Amino acid sequence: MFAPVYLDHNATTPLAPSVLDAMLPFMGARTGNASSRHEYGREARRAIDEARQRVAHAVGAHPTEVVFTSGGSEANNLFIKGAATARRVFSRDSGRFPCIAISAIEHPCVREPAMQLAKAGGRVREVGVDAMCRITSADLRAALEPIEGDAPAHRPAVVSLMLANNETGVIQDIAELAPLVAASGAWLHSDAVQAFGKLPINFRVLNAAGLNALTLSSHKIGGPQGAGALILDKRVELVPQIAGGGQERGLRSGTENVAAIVGFGLAAELAQSTLEARAKAQRALRAQLESTLHKQGATVFASAAERLPNTTFFAFDHVDGETLVGRLDRAGFAVASGAACSSSQPEASRVLLAMGITPALAKGAVRVSVGHGNTTHQIDHFVTALAATLDELRGLRAVCV
Ligand SMILES: Cc1ncc(COP(=O)(O)O)c(C=O)c1O
């Protein structure tokens, strides 16, 4: 089969062969329900416990702080809805959901649950970002203040600020922002799905600064799809969103996906032990790509901000991002337009609009995210194909005008 060059690692990553090997027995002879009181069950429980330790160790957390979920989306929903339900504001007439503050650049799986709660009587405040996609202390402080004339209960009680953005790759200074949230009395969560495996993360340090919870996903780090975790400060009591048999400390009922959790655990360990070397190699590929993009006249978004080492988000004037991605696909390169998770929607990227980028330029956005297996050779081929595609598209435009 013809295999295009994969340059979309922020969407998902190939399963590491050693991870697959570790998972396979749990899809075959070692099938057991971790709640069963026989050897098969005990074996599954031991495997989950080991994975829990591995995930905890990879982010500097305690194993008892790891709540396994089906992925990043579920972990984000668990925190947003579970925290908002736990912190309902009881007034004389109702028990309404509290105000939730989220940044303007959150992934839809943070934004949408917050919006659902707003429809059910809560409120959502958006924390803006600057032109480099950064959340500033001043904007966060303003979002945490009670609005004049508003009841004090309308101050945010739940806050979610992502650690690194999936589109631009921009990294937020959560250690600096967390104390502001803690001082306001709100609970703080951070979506670390894209940061995990690309940046060192220490939950203990962030927790001491005021962060209460962190979301991780397995399939962004060479693990299987369908596994993730919420790393949760045990002083924070969430209302579970899936009730039942009481698995995962009662926070997430349902028979555990043992094979996926085992794969996630090993992938987390590998991601952590190889982080520095991978980051260095990815930074070099990104520099190689961006130096050519600049020469070709591209705008590289948030290029002056601290970003994930593997991510480049760019656009060319008067070139449609969807069209470019389609042409590059035919030329043998898999890249994303706008946010990968919403590639079916042709609207301009919400993240870029929040940064003040014009809708016209934002519609041209293309994301390249490098990862395991990518080489300088592939980047050379990619920029050559890109130049040819741009010539073709510009030629077509000239004919049409
Ligand atoms: C920043 C961010 N958060 C959450 C998710 C969702 O994670 P999952 O695919 O594990 O549900 C993604 C996936 O693209 C993401 O990029």
Coordinates of C-alpha atoms and ligand atoms in Angstrom, one line a residue:
M1 CA 0.0 0.0 0.0
F2 CA 1.1 3.5 -0.8
A3 CA 1.8 5.1 2.6
P4 CA 1.7 8.9 2.8
V5 CA 4.2 10.7 5.0
Y6 CA 2.5 11.1 8.4
L7 CA 2.8 14.7 9.7
D8 CA -0.3 14.8 11.9
H9 CA 1.0 13.5 15.3
N10 CA -1.2 16.0 17.2
A11 CA -4.2 14.2 15.8
T12 CA -3.0 10.7 16.8
T13 CA 0.2 8.8 16.9
P14 CA 1.2 5.3 15.7
L15 CA 1.1 2.6 18.3
A16 CA 4.6 1.8 19.5
P17 CA 5.4 -1.9 18.6
S18 CA 6.4 -2.7 22.2
V19 CA 3.1 -1.2 23.4
L20 CA 1.2 -3.4 21.1
D21 CA 3.2 -6.5 22.3
A22 CA 2.4 -5.6 25.9
M23 CA -1.3 -5.2 25.1
L24 CA -1.9 -8.4 23.1
P25 CA -1.9 -11.0 26.0
F26 CA -4.8 -9.0 27.6
M27 CA -6.8 -9.3 24.4
G28 CA -6.2 -13.1 24.4
A29 CA -5.4 -15.7 27.0
R30 CA -5.1 -13.2 29.9
T31 CA -8.7 -12.0 29.6
G32 CA -10.0 -11.1 33.0
N33 CA -12.3 -8.6 34.7
A34 CA -10.3 -6.7 37.2
S35 CA -13.1 -6.9 39.7
S36 CA -13.3 -10.7 39.6
R37 CA -12.0 -12.6 42.6
H38 CA -10.1 -15.3 40.8
E39 CA -6.6 -15.5 39.3
Y40 CA -7.7 -14.0 35.9
G41 CA -9.3 -11.0 37.7
R42 CA -6.3 -10.6 40.0
E43 CA -3.9 -10.6 37.0
A44 CA -6.0 -7.9 35.3
R45 CA -6.0 -5.9 38.6
R46 CA -2.2 -6.2 38.9
A47 CA -1.7 -5.0 35.3
I48 CA -3.9 -2.0 35.9
D49 CA -2.1 -1.2 39.1
E50 CA 1.2 -1.3 37.3
A51 CA -0.1 1.0 34.5
R52 CA -1.4 3.4 37.2
Q53 CA 2.1 3.6 38.7
R54 CA 3.7 4.2 35.3
V55 CA 1.2 7.0 34.4
A56 CA 1.6 8.6 37.8
H57 CA 5.4 8.4 37.6
A58 CA 5.4 10.0 34.1
V59 CA 3.7 13.1 35.4
G60 CA 5.0 13.3 39.0
A61 CA 1.7 12.2 40.6
H62 CA 0.8 9.6 43.2
P63 CA -0.8 6.5 41.7
T64 CA -3.9 7.1 43.9
E65 CA -4.4 10.4 42.0
V66 CA -4.8 8.6 38.6
V67 CA -8.4 8.1 37.4
F68 CA -8.4 6.0 34.2
T69 CA -11.0 7.1 31.6
S70 CA -11.7 6.2 27.9
G71 CA -9.6 9.2 26.8
G72 CA -9.0 12.9 27.0
S73 CA -12.5 13.9 26.1
E74 CA -14.0 11.8 28.9
A75 CA -11.5 13.1 31.5
N76 CA -12.2 16.7 30.5
N77 CA -16.0 16.1 30.7
L78 CA -15.6 14.3 34.1
F79 CA -13.8 17.3 35.5
I80 CA -15.9 20.1 34.1
K81 CA -19.3 18.5 34.8
G82 CA -18.2 16.7 38.0
A83 CA -16.7 19.8 39.5
A84 CA -19.6 22.0 38.4
T85 CA -22.1 19.6 39.9
A86 CA -20.1 19.3 43.1
R87 CA -19.9 23.1 43.4
R88 CA -23.6 23.9 42.6
V89 CA -24.6 27.2 44.2
F90 CA -27.5 26.5 46.5
S91 CA -29.8 29.5 46.7
R92 CA -33.3 29.8 48.0
D93 CA -35.0 28.9 44.7
S94 CA -32.5 26.5 43.0
G95 CA -29.3 24.6 43.0
R96 CA -27.8 26.2 39.9
F97 CA -24.5 25.4 38.3
P98 CA -21.7 27.8 39.2
C99 CA -19.8 30.0 36.8
I100 CA -17.1 28.3 34.8
A101 CA -14.1 30.1 33.3
I102 CA -12.4 28.6 30.3
S103 CA -9.8 30.0 28.0
A104 CA -10.9 31.0 24.5
I105 CA -8.6 28.4 22.9
E106 CA -9.8 25.2 24.7
H107 CA -10.5 22.0 22.8
P108 CA -14.2 21.4 22.1
C109 CA -14.2 18.6 24.8
V110 CA -13.7 21.3 27.4
R111 CA -15.7 24.0 25.7
E112 CA -18.8 22.0 24.9
P113 CA -19.4 20.5 28.4
A114 CA -19.1 24.1 29.8
M115 CA -21.6 25.3 27.2
Q116 CA -24.0 22.4 28.1
L117 CA -23.8 23.6 31.8
A118 CA -24.5 27.1 30.7
K119 CA -27.7 26.0 28.9
A120 CA -28.7 24.2 32.2
G121 CA -28.5 27.4 34.2
G122 CA -24.7 27.9 34.7
R123 CA -22.5 30.6 33.2
V124 CA -19.4 30.6 31.2
R125 CA -16.7 33.2 31.1
E126 CA -14.0 33.1 28.5
V127 CA -10.4 34.1 29.2
G128 CA -9.0 35.7 26.1
V129 CA -5.5 35.2 24.7
D130 CA -3.0 37.6 23.2
A131 CA -1.8 37.7 19.6
M132 CA 0.7 34.9 20.5
C133 CA -2.1 32.6 21.9
R134 CA -1.0 33.2 25.5
I135 CA -3.3 33.6 28.5
T136 CA -2.1 36.6 30.4
S137 CA -2.3 37.0 34.2
A138 CA -4.2 40.3 33.7
D139 CA -6.9 38.6 31.5
L140 CA -7.2 35.7 34.0
R141 CA -7.5 38.1 37.0
A142 CA -10.3 40.0 35.2
A143 CA -12.2 36.8 34.5
L144 CA -12.0 35.7 38.1
E145 CA -13.5 39.0 39.4
P146 CA -17.2 39.3 40.3
I147 CA -18.9 41.4 37.7
E148 CA -20.1 44.6 39.1
G149 CA -23.7 44.4 40.3
D150 CA -23.6 40.6 40.0
A151 CA -24.0 38.2 42.9
P152 CA -20.7 37.0 44.4
A153 CA -21.8 33.5 43.5
H154 CA -21.2 34.4 39.9
R155 CA -17.5 34.4 40.3
P156 CA -16.0 31.4 38.6
A157 CA -15.9 28.3 40.9
V158 CA -14.4 26.0 38.2
V159 CA -11.6 27.1 35.8
S160 CA -10.0 25.2 32.9
L161 CA -6.9 26.4 31.1
M162 CA -5.1 24.1 28.7
L163 CA -1.4 23.4 29.1
A164 CA -0.5 23.4 25.4
N165 CA -2.8 24.2 22.5
N166 CA -3.4 21.5 19.9
E167 CA -3.4 23.9 16.9
T168 CA -0.6 26.5 17.6
G169 CA 1.3 24.3 20.1
V170 CA 1.5 27.4 22.4
I171 CA 2.4 26.4 26.0
Q172 CA 0.7 28.3 28.9
D173 CA 2.5 29.2 32.1
I174 CA 0.2 27.2 34.3
A175 CA 2.6 27.4 37.3
E176 CA 2.3 31.2 37.1
L177 CA -1.5 31.3 36.5
A178 CA -2.5 28.7 39.1
P179 CA -2.0 30.8 42.2
L180 CA -4.4 33.4 40.9
V181 CA -7.1 30.8 40.5
A182 CA -6.3 29.2 43.9
A183 CA -6.5 32.6 45.6
S184 CA -10.0 33.1 44.1
G185 CA -11.2 29.9 45.7
A186 CA -11.9 28.2 42.3
W187 CA -10.8 24.7 41.3
L188 CA -8.3 24.7 38.4
H189 CA -8.0 22.0 35.8
S190 CA -5.7 21.9 32.8
D191 CA -6.0 19.8 29.6
A192 CA -2.5 18.4 29.2
V193 CA -3.4 16.1 26.3
Q194 CA -1.0 17.8 23.9
A195 CA 1.7 18.7 26.4
F196 CA 2.0 15.1 27.7
G197 CA 5.0 13.4 26.2
K198 CA 6.3 16.6 24.6
L199 CA 7.1 18.6 27.8
P200 CA 8.2 17.6 31.2
I201 CA 5.1 17.7 33.5
N202 CA 5.2 17.6 37.3
F203 CA 1.7 17.4 38.8
R204 CA 3.2 17.7 42.4
V205 CA 4.8 21.1 41.5
L206 CA 1.7 22.4 39.7
N207 CA -0.6 21.1 42.4
A208 CA 1.4 23.0 45.0
A209 CA 0.9 26.1 42.8
G210 CA -2.9 25.7 42.8
L211 CA -3.7 23.2 40.0
N212 CA -6.2 20.5 41.0
A213 CA -6.5 18.3 38.0
L214 CA -4.8 17.4 34.7
T215 CA -6.1 15.5 31.7
L216 CA -4.0 13.0 29.7
S217 CA -4.6 10.9 26.7
S218 CA -2.9 7.7 25.6
H219 CA -3.2 7.9 21.8
K220 CA -1.1 11.2 21.5
I221 CA 1.9 9.5 23.0
G222 CA 2.2 6.2 21.1
G223 CA -0.4 4.4 23.2
P224 CA -3.7 3.0 22.0
Q225 CA -6.8 5.0 21.3
G226 CA -9.6 4.8 23.9
A227 CA -7.6 5.3 27.1
G228 CA -6.8 8.4 29.1
A229 CA -6.7 9.7 32.7
L230 CA -7.7 12.5 34.9
I231 CA -5.0 13.2 37.5
L232 CA -6.9 14.5 40.4
D233 CA -6.0 16.1 43.7
K234 CA -7.7 14.0 46.3
R235 CA -9.0 17.0 48.2
V236 CA -11.3 17.7 45.2
E237 CA -14.5 15.7 45.3
L238 CA -16.1 15.4 41.9
V239 CA -19.6 14.1 41.3
P240 CA -19.1 11.0 39.0
Q241 CA -20.6 11.3 35.5
I242 CA -20.7 7.5 35.0
A243 CA -22.2 5.8 38.0
G244 CA -22.3 2.0 38.5
G245 CA -20.0 -0.6 39.9
G246 CA -17.7 2.0 41.6
Q247 CA -14.5 1.4 39.7
E248 CA -11.7 4.1 39.7
R249 CA -12.5 5.2 43.3
G250 CA -16.1 5.5 42.3
L251 CA -15.3 8.3 39.9
R252 CA -15.7 6.3 36.7
S253 CA -17.7 3.2 36.8
G254 CA -17.4 0.6 34.1
T255 CA -15.3 -2.5 33.5
E256 CA -11.8 -1.3 32.9
N257 CA -10.3 -1.6 29.4
V258 CA -7.3 -3.6 30.7
A259 CA -5.4 -3.9 27.4
A260 CA -5.7 -0.2 26.6
I261 CA -4.7 0.8 30.1
V262 CA -1.7 -1.5 30.0
G263 CA -0.7 0.0 26.6
F264 CA -1.2 3.5 28.0
G265 CA 1.0 2.8 31.0
L266 CA 3.9 1.5 28.9
A267 CA 3.5 4.4 26.4
A268 CA 3.6 6.9 29.3
E269 CA 6.8 5.3 30.6
L270 CA 8.4 5.3 27.2
A271 CA 7.3 8.9 26.4
Q272 CA 8.8 10.1 29.7
S273 CA 12.1 8.3 29.3
T274 CA 12.7 9.4 25.7
L275 CA 11.2 12.9 26.1
E276 CA 14.4 14.9 25.8
A277 CA 15.9 13.2 22.8
R278 CA 12.5 13.3 20.9
A279 CA 12.0 17.0 21.8
K280 CA 15.5 17.8 20.4
A281 CA 14.9 15.9 17.2
Q282 CA 11.5 17.5 16.7
R283 CA 12.7 21.0 17.4
A284 CA 15.3 20.5 14.6
L285 CA 12.6 19.3 12.1
R286 CA 10.4 22.2 13.0
A287 CA 13.2 24.7 12.5
Q288 CA 14.0 23.1 9.1
L289 CA 10.3 23.4 8.1
E290 CA 9.8 26.9 9.4
S291 CA 12.9 28.4 7.8
T292 CA 11.5 27.3 4.4
L293 CA 8.0 28.4 5.2
H294 CA 9.2 31.9 6.1
K295 CA 11.1 32.0 2.7
Q296 CA 7.9 30.9 0.9
G297 CA 6.0 33.8 2.5
A298 CA 4.0 31.9 5.1
T299 CA 2.7 33.3 8.3
V300 CA 3.7 31.0 11.1
F301 CA 1.2 31.5 13.9
A302 CA 2.5 32.3 17.4
S303 CA 6.0 31.8 16.2
A304 CA 7.4 34.1 19.0
A305 CA 5.7 32.2 21.8
E306 CA 7.0 29.1 23.6
R307 CA 5.5 26.2 21.7
L308 CA 5.5 22.4 21.6
P309 CA 8.7 21.3 19.8
N310 CA 6.7 19.4 17.1
T311 CA 4.0 21.8 16.0
T312 CA 3.9 24.3 13.2
F313 CA 0.6 26.1 12.3
F314 CA 0.8 28.3 9.3
A315 CA -1.1 29.9 6.4
F316 CA -0.4 31.6 3.1
D317 CA -2.4 34.7 2.0
H318 CA -5.2 33.8 -0.5
V319 CA -4.7 30.0 -0.2
D320 CA -7.5 28.0 1.3
G321 CA -6.3 25.6 4.0
E322 CA -8.8 22.8 3.2
T323 CA -7.8 22.9 -0.5
L324 CA -4.1 22.8 0.4
V325 CA -4.5 19.9 2.8
G326 CA -6.4 18.0 0.1
R327 CA -3.7 18.6 -2.5
L328 CA -0.9 17.7 -0.1
D329 CA -2.8 14.5 0.7
R330 CA -2.8 13.6 -3.0
A331 CA 0.9 14.4 -3.1
G332 CA 1.5 11.9 -0.3
F333 CA 1.6 14.0 2.9
A334 CA -0.9 13.8 5.8
V335 CA -1.3 17.1 7.5
A336 CA -4.3 18.9 9.1
S337 CA -6.2 22.0 8.4
G338 CA -7.3 24.0 11.4
A339 CA -8.0 21.8 14.4
A340 CA -7.8 18.1 13.4
C341 CA -10.8 17.2 15.5
S342 CA -13.0 19.6 13.6
S343 CA -11.5 19.2 10.1
S344 CA -15.0 18.3 8.8
Q345 CA -16.2 21.8 9.7
P346 CA -15.0 24.4 7.2
E347 CA -15.1 27.4 9.6
A348 CA -12.0 29.4 10.4
S349 CA -10.1 28.2 13.5
R350 CA -11.6 29.5 16.7
V351 CA -8.1 29.6 18.2
L352 CA -6.8 31.9 15.5
L353 CA -9.8 34.2 15.7
A354 CA -9.2 34.5 19.4
M355 CA -5.6 35.6 18.7
G356 CA -7.0 38.3 16.4
I357 CA -6.0 36.7 13.1
T358 CA -8.3 37.8 10.3
P359 CA -10.9 35.2 9.2
A360 CA -9.5 35.3 5.7
L361 CA -6.0 34.3 6.8
A362 CA -7.3 31.9 9.5
K363 CA -9.2 29.9 6.7
G364 CA -5.8 29.2 5.2
A365 CA -4.4 27.5 8.3
V366 CA -2.6 24.2 8.0
R367 CA -1.0 22.3 10.8
V368 CA 2.1 20.1 10.6
S369 CA 2.9 18.1 13.7
V370 CA 5.9 15.9 13.5
G371 CA 6.6 12.8 15.6
H372 CA 8.1 9.3 15.7
G373 CA 9.6 8.3 12.3
N374 CA 9.8 11.7 10.7
T375 CA 13.1 12.6 9.1
T376 CA 14.8 15.6 7.6
H377 CA 14.5 13.9 4.3
Q378 CA 10.7 13.8 4.6
I379 CA 10.6 17.5 5.5
D380 CA 12.7 18.3 2.5
H381 CA 10.2 16.4 0.3
F382 CA 7.3 18.1 2.0
V383 CA 8.5 21.6 1.4
T384 CA 9.2 20.8 -2.2
A385 CA 5.7 19.4 -2.6
L386 CA 4.3 22.4 -0.8
A387 CA 6.1 24.8 -3.2
A388 CA 4.8 22.9 -6.2
T389 CA 1.2 22.8 -4.8
L390 CA 1.3 26.6 -4.1
D391 CA 2.5 27.3 -7.6
E392 CA -0.3 25.2 -9.0
L393 CA -3.0 26.8 -6.8
R394 CA -1.7 30.3 -7.6
G395 CA -1.6 29.5 -11.2
L396 CA -5.2 28.4 -11.1
R397 CA -6.2 31.6 -9.3
A398 CA -4.4 33.7 -12.0
V399 CA -6.4 31.9 -14.6
C400 CA -9.7 32.3 -12.7
V401 CA -9.2 36.1 -12.0
Ligands
LIG1 C1 -6.0 19.5 23.5 C2 -6.9 18.2 23.4 N1 -7.7 17.9 24.4 C3 -8.4 16.8 24.3 C4 -8.4 16.0 23.2 C5 -9.3 14.7 23.2 O1 -8.6 13.6 23.6 P1 -9.2 12.1 23.2 O2 -9.0 12.0 21.7 O3 -8.3 11.2 23.9 O4 -10.6 12.1 23.6 C6 -7.6 16.3 22.1 C7 -7.6 15.5 20.9 O5 -7.3 15.9 19.8 C8 -6.8 17.4 22.2 O6 -6.0 17.8 21.2

